[in-house]
Amino acid sequence: MSLSNLFQDSSRVLTFTIANSHFGVDVNNILAFSDECDQIQTVEDNNTGFIGYLDYRDVLVNVYDSAAILNRRRNRDEQNELVSAIDTYKQAHIDWVAALEHAITSGEEFTLPRDPRMCAFGQWYYAFETQNQDLKALLDKIEKPHQEIHALADTLLELCSNGETARAQRILSIEKGTTLRKLLRILESAQDLLLRNIHPVLLHLTQDGSTPWYSIVLDEVDDIIDYRLSDLDTSATTALKQEPINGYLRQKNGDRYMMLCVNKLYNQVNKITPEETCNS
């Protein structure tokens, strides 16, 4: 997608977020962005942030991972880890119900957490915070079935102690097909949502508005917004001297962005690029 139509306005910025840090790039430094990450000729060791090369407009440009070169953790890594963790939480509750069923039928002691806040998922759930409103809405739906599942232990084991084991077994069979299934379905929906949100974007940078310079991979693009030069606090570069920025963009609505300086960023990434591949 070309951004050439935006060059008429020198006070527009493309914003993106990495690990809760908000950044902006002036559109005058953006040639285009695309989702053709599969076209990158990758190198074996990209721990430094240098990913590889891309043939863009017949120019071989260097490609860097934005999170690595800005010393942040990639959003997609956190999302992938959460997807894997949810797999664990799903299996843990399947196992929890199986253990309860075994305790009911065998008369053995049930030792797993009965308090929904004490299981591994509950400890994570009540501490987890997210700015993703869709994910939050999904997770809000899980509290009730999760509490109901854990409440089964006291209810059904009490029935067993009163000699109503058969009734406890029937109730648990119903709950496995209803409450447990609902719990698992919500967790699966959360995984699907997280996976849909993982779509890295290539941002092609330029010095002159027409020639490819170098490219960075973003986890996602937030928005393109207008700003006034008076909104740019250049004194912030002193406090943020380790960041390759021109200043701190402060919006009236409270949003704040570190405005990347593509020249400083290039000087930084040029040091981690193998000398024989440098396109300076």
Coordinates of C-alpha atoms in Angstrom, one line a residue:
M1 CA 0.0 0.0 0.0
S2 CA 1.5 3.3 -1.1
L3 CA 1.5 6.4 1.1
S4 CA 2.6 8.8 -1.6
N5 CA -0.7 10.7 -1.3
L6 CA 0.2 11.6 2.3
F7 CA 3.4 13.4 1.4
Q8 CA 1.3 16.6 0.8
D9 CA 0.8 16.9 4.5
S10 CA 4.0 17.2 6.5
S11 CA 2.3 16.8 9.8
R12 CA 1.0 13.2 9.7
V13 CA 2.3 10.3 11.6
L14 CA 1.9 6.5 11.4
T15 CA 1.6 5.1 14.9
F16 CA 2.4 1.6 16.2
T17 CA 2.8 -0.1 19.6
I18 CA 5.5 -2.5 20.9
A19 CA 5.2 -4.0 24.4
N20 CA 3.0 -1.0 25.6
S21 CA 5.4 1.6 24.2
H22 CA 3.8 3.9 21.6
F23 CA 5.9 5.0 18.6
G24 CA 5.3 7.2 15.6
V25 CA 7.0 7.6 12.2
D26 CA 6.4 10.8 10.1
V27 CA 4.8 9.8 6.9
N28 CA 7.4 11.7 4.9
N29 CA 9.8 8.9 5.8
I30 CA 7.4 6.2 4.7
L31 CA 7.6 4.9 1.2
A32 CA 5.0 2.2 1.6
F33 CA 3.9 -0.7 3.9
S34 CA 2.9 -4.2 3.0
D35 CA 2.3 -7.7 4.4
E36 CA 4.8 -9.5 2.2
C37 CA 7.0 -10.7 5.1
D38 CA 7.2 -14.1 3.4
Q39 CA 9.3 -12.4 0.7
I40 CA 12.1 -11.6 3.0
Q41 CA 15.4 -13.5 2.4
T42 CA 16.1 -14.3 6.0
V43 CA 19.5 -14.9 7.6
E44 CA 20.2 -17.7 10.0
D45 CA 21.1 -15.6 13.1
N46 CA 18.7 -12.6 13.5
N47 CA 19.1 -12.2 17.3
T48 CA 20.5 -8.7 16.8
G49 CA 17.4 -7.5 15.0
F50 CA 18.7 -7.9 11.4
I51 CA 16.3 -10.2 9.7
G52 CA 17.5 -10.3 6.1
Y53 CA 16.9 -8.7 2.7
L54 CA 14.0 -7.8 0.5
D55 CA 14.0 -7.0 -3.2
Y56 CA 11.8 -3.9 -3.2
R57 CA 11.4 -1.9 -6.4
D58 CA 14.6 -3.6 -7.8
V59 CA 16.6 -2.4 -4.8
L60 CA 17.9 -4.9 -2.2
V61 CA 17.0 -3.4 1.1
N62 CA 17.9 -4.5 4.6
V63 CA 15.0 -5.6 6.9
Y64 CA 15.0 -5.3 10.6
D65 CA 12.8 -6.4 13.4
S66 CA 11.3 -3.3 15.0
A67 CA 11.0 -4.8 18.5
A68 CA 14.6 -6.1 18.6
I69 CA 16.2 -2.8 17.4
L70 CA 14.0 -0.8 19.8
N71 CA 14.9 -3.2 22.7
R72 CA 11.3 -4.3 23.2
R73 CA 9.7 -7.7 23.3
R74 CA 7.7 -8.6 20.2
N75 CA 3.9 -8.4 20.7
R76 CA 3.4 -11.6 18.6
D77 CA 5.8 -13.5 20.9
E78 CA 3.6 -12.6 23.9
Q79 CA 0.5 -13.5 22.0
N80 CA 1.9 -16.9 20.9
E81 CA 2.9 -17.6 24.5
L82 CA -0.6 -16.8 25.7
V83 CA -2.1 -19.1 23.0
S84 CA 0.2 -21.9 24.3
A85 CA -0.7 -21.1 28.0
I86 CA -4.4 -21.3 27.2
D87 CA -3.8 -24.8 25.8
T88 CA -2.4 -25.6 29.2
Y89 CA -5.4 -24.0 31.0
K90 CA -7.9 -26.0 28.9
Q91 CA -6.2 -29.3 29.6
A92 CA -5.9 -28.5 33.3
H93 CA -9.6 -28.1 33.6
I94 CA -10.3 -31.2 31.6
D95 CA -7.9 -33.0 34.0
W96 CA -9.6 -31.3 37.0
V97 CA -13.0 -32.6 36.0
A98 CA -11.5 -36.1 35.4
A99 CA -9.9 -36.0 38.8
L100 CA -13.2 -35.1 40.4
E101 CA -15.0 -37.8 38.5
H102 CA -12.4 -40.3 39.8
A103 CA -12.8 -39.1 43.4
I104 CA -16.6 -39.6 43.1
T105 CA -16.5 -43.1 41.7
S106 CA -13.5 -44.3 43.8
G107 CA -14.1 -42.6 47.0
E108 CA -10.5 -41.3 47.0
E109 CA -9.7 -37.9 48.3
F110 CA -10.0 -35.0 45.8
T111 CA -6.8 -32.8 46.2
L112 CA -7.0 -30.3 43.4
P113 CA -7.9 -26.6 44.1
R114 CA -11.6 -26.0 44.8
D115 CA -11.2 -22.2 44.9
P116 CA -11.4 -20.8 41.3
R117 CA -8.8 -18.2 42.3
M118 CA -6.3 -20.8 43.4
C119 CA -5.9 -22.9 40.2
A120 CA -3.2 -21.8 37.7
F121 CA -5.7 -20.4 35.4
G122 CA -7.5 -18.5 38.2
Q123 CA -4.2 -16.9 39.4
W124 CA -3.5 -15.8 35.8
Y125 CA -7.0 -14.7 35.1
Y126 CA -7.4 -12.4 38.1
A127 CA -4.1 -10.8 37.5
F128 CA -4.2 -10.4 33.7
E129 CA -4.8 -7.0 32.1
T130 CA -5.2 -6.2 28.5
Q131 CA -6.0 -3.2 26.3
N132 CA -7.6 -5.5 23.7
Q133 CA -11.3 -4.8 24.3
D134 CA -12.4 -7.8 22.2
L135 CA -10.2 -10.2 24.3
K136 CA -11.4 -8.5 27.5
A137 CA -15.0 -9.0 26.5
L138 CA -14.3 -12.7 25.8
L139 CA -12.5 -13.3 29.1
D140 CA -15.3 -11.5 31.0
K141 CA -17.6 -14.3 29.9
I142 CA -15.4 -17.0 31.4
E143 CA -15.6 -16.0 35.1
K144 CA -19.1 -17.5 35.7
P145 CA -18.6 -21.0 34.1
H146 CA -15.1 -21.2 35.7
Q147 CA -16.6 -20.5 39.2
E148 CA -19.4 -23.0 38.5
I149 CA -16.9 -25.7 37.5
H150 CA -14.9 -25.3 40.8
A151 CA -18.1 -25.2 42.8
L152 CA -18.9 -28.7 41.7
A153 CA -16.3 -30.2 44.0
D154 CA -18.0 -29.2 47.2
T155 CA -21.5 -29.9 45.9
L156 CA -20.9 -33.3 44.4
L157 CA -18.5 -34.6 47.1
E158 CA -21.1 -33.6 49.7
L159 CA -23.7 -35.7 47.7
C160 CA -21.3 -38.6 47.8
S161 CA -20.8 -38.3 51.5
N162 CA -24.6 -38.5 51.9
G163 CA -24.7 -41.7 49.9
E164 CA -25.9 -40.0 46.6
T165 CA -22.9 -41.0 44.5
A166 CA -25.1 -42.0 41.5
R167 CA -26.8 -38.5 41.5
A168 CA -23.4 -36.8 41.8
Q169 CA -22.2 -38.8 38.7
R170 CA -25.3 -37.8 36.7
I171 CA -24.8 -34.1 37.6
L172 CA -21.1 -34.2 36.7
S173 CA -21.9 -35.9 33.3
I174 CA -24.3 -33.0 32.5
E175 CA -21.8 -30.4 33.6
K176 CA -19.1 -31.9 31.4
G177 CA -21.3 -31.4 28.4
T178 CA -22.5 -27.9 29.3
T179 CA -20.4 -25.8 31.7
L180 CA -17.1 -27.4 31.0
R181 CA -17.7 -27.3 27.2
K182 CA -18.7 -23.6 27.5
L183 CA -15.5 -22.8 29.4
L184 CA -13.4 -24.6 26.8
R185 CA -15.2 -22.9 23.9
I186 CA -14.6 -19.4 25.4
L187 CA -10.9 -20.2 25.8
E188 CA -10.7 -21.5 22.2
S189 CA -12.3 -18.3 21.0
A190 CA -9.7 -16.3 22.9
Q191 CA -7.0 -18.3 21.1
D192 CA -8.6 -17.7 17.7
L193 CA -8.8 -14.0 18.5
L194 CA -5.1 -13.8 19.5
L195 CA -4.0 -15.7 16.4
R196 CA -6.0 -13.4 14.1
N197 CA -4.2 -10.4 15.7
I198 CA -0.8 -11.8 14.6
H199 CA -0.2 -10.2 11.2
P200 CA 3.3 -8.6 10.9
V201 CA 3.6 -5.6 8.6
L202 CA 6.6 -4.4 6.6
L203 CA 7.3 -0.7 6.8
H204 CA 9.5 0.6 3.9
L205 CA 11.4 3.7 4.9
T206 CA 12.8 6.4 2.6
Q207 CA 15.0 9.5 2.9
D208 CA 13.8 11.3 -0.3
G209 CA 10.2 10.1 -0.6
S210 CA 10.9 7.9 -3.6
T211 CA 13.9 5.7 -3.1
P212 CA 13.8 2.6 -0.8
W213 CA 16.2 2.9 2.1
Y214 CA 15.6 0.2 4.7
S215 CA 12.6 -1.6 6.1
I216 CA 11.3 -2.6 9.5
V217 CA 8.8 -5.3 10.5
L218 CA 6.0 -4.2 12.8
D219 CA 3.7 -6.5 14.7
E220 CA 0.8 -4.3 13.6
V221 CA 0.0 -0.7 12.6
D222 CA -2.3 1.3 14.9
D223 CA -3.3 4.4 13.0
I224 CA -2.3 7.4 10.9
I225 CA -3.0 10.7 12.7
D226 CA -2.5 14.4 12.2
Y227 CA -0.2 16.4 14.5
R228 CA 1.2 19.9 14.9
L229 CA 4.9 20.6 15.3
S230 CA 4.0 22.4 18.5
D231 CA 2.8 19.1 19.9
L232 CA 6.3 17.6 19.6
D233 CA 8.3 17.9 22.8
T234 CA 11.9 17.8 21.7
S235 CA 13.2 18.3 25.2
A236 CA 12.1 14.7 25.9
T237 CA 15.1 13.4 24.0
T238 CA 17.3 14.2 27.0
A239 CA 15.3 11.9 29.2
L240 CA 15.0 9.3 26.4
K241 CA 18.5 9.7 25.0
Q242 CA 18.8 5.9 24.6
E243 CA 15.9 5.9 22.1
P244 CA 16.4 6.9 18.4
I245 CA 13.8 9.6 18.5
N246 CA 13.2 13.2 17.6
G247 CA 11.0 13.9 20.6
Y248 CA 7.8 13.0 22.4
L249 CA 4.5 13.7 20.5
R250 CA 1.7 14.6 23.0
Q251 CA -1.9 14.7 21.8
K252 CA -4.7 16.6 23.5
N253 CA -6.6 13.4 24.1
G254 CA -3.8 12.1 26.3
D255 CA -2.1 9.8 23.7
R256 CA 1.7 10.1 23.7
Y257 CA 4.1 8.7 21.1
M258 CA 7.9 8.6 20.8
M259 CA 8.6 10.0 17.3
L260 CA 11.2 7.9 15.7
C261 CA 14.2 9.6 13.9
V262 CA 14.8 7.3 11.0
N263 CA 18.3 8.7 10.6
K264 CA 19.2 7.8 14.2
L265 CA 17.6 4.5 13.8
Y266 CA 19.6 3.8 10.6
N267 CA 22.8 4.7 12.3
Q268 CA 21.9 2.2 15.1
V269 CA 20.9 -0.7 12.8
N270 CA 23.8 -0.1 10.5
K271 CA 26.1 -1.2 13.3
I272 CA 24.4 -4.6 13.5
T273 CA 24.2 -5.3 9.8
P274 CA 27.0 -7.6 8.3
E275 CA 29.4 -5.2 6.6
E276 CA 29.3 -7.0 3.3
T277 CA 25.5 -6.6 3.1
C278 CA 25.2 -3.0 4.2
N279 CA 23.4 -0.8 1.7
S280 CA 24.5 2.6 2.9

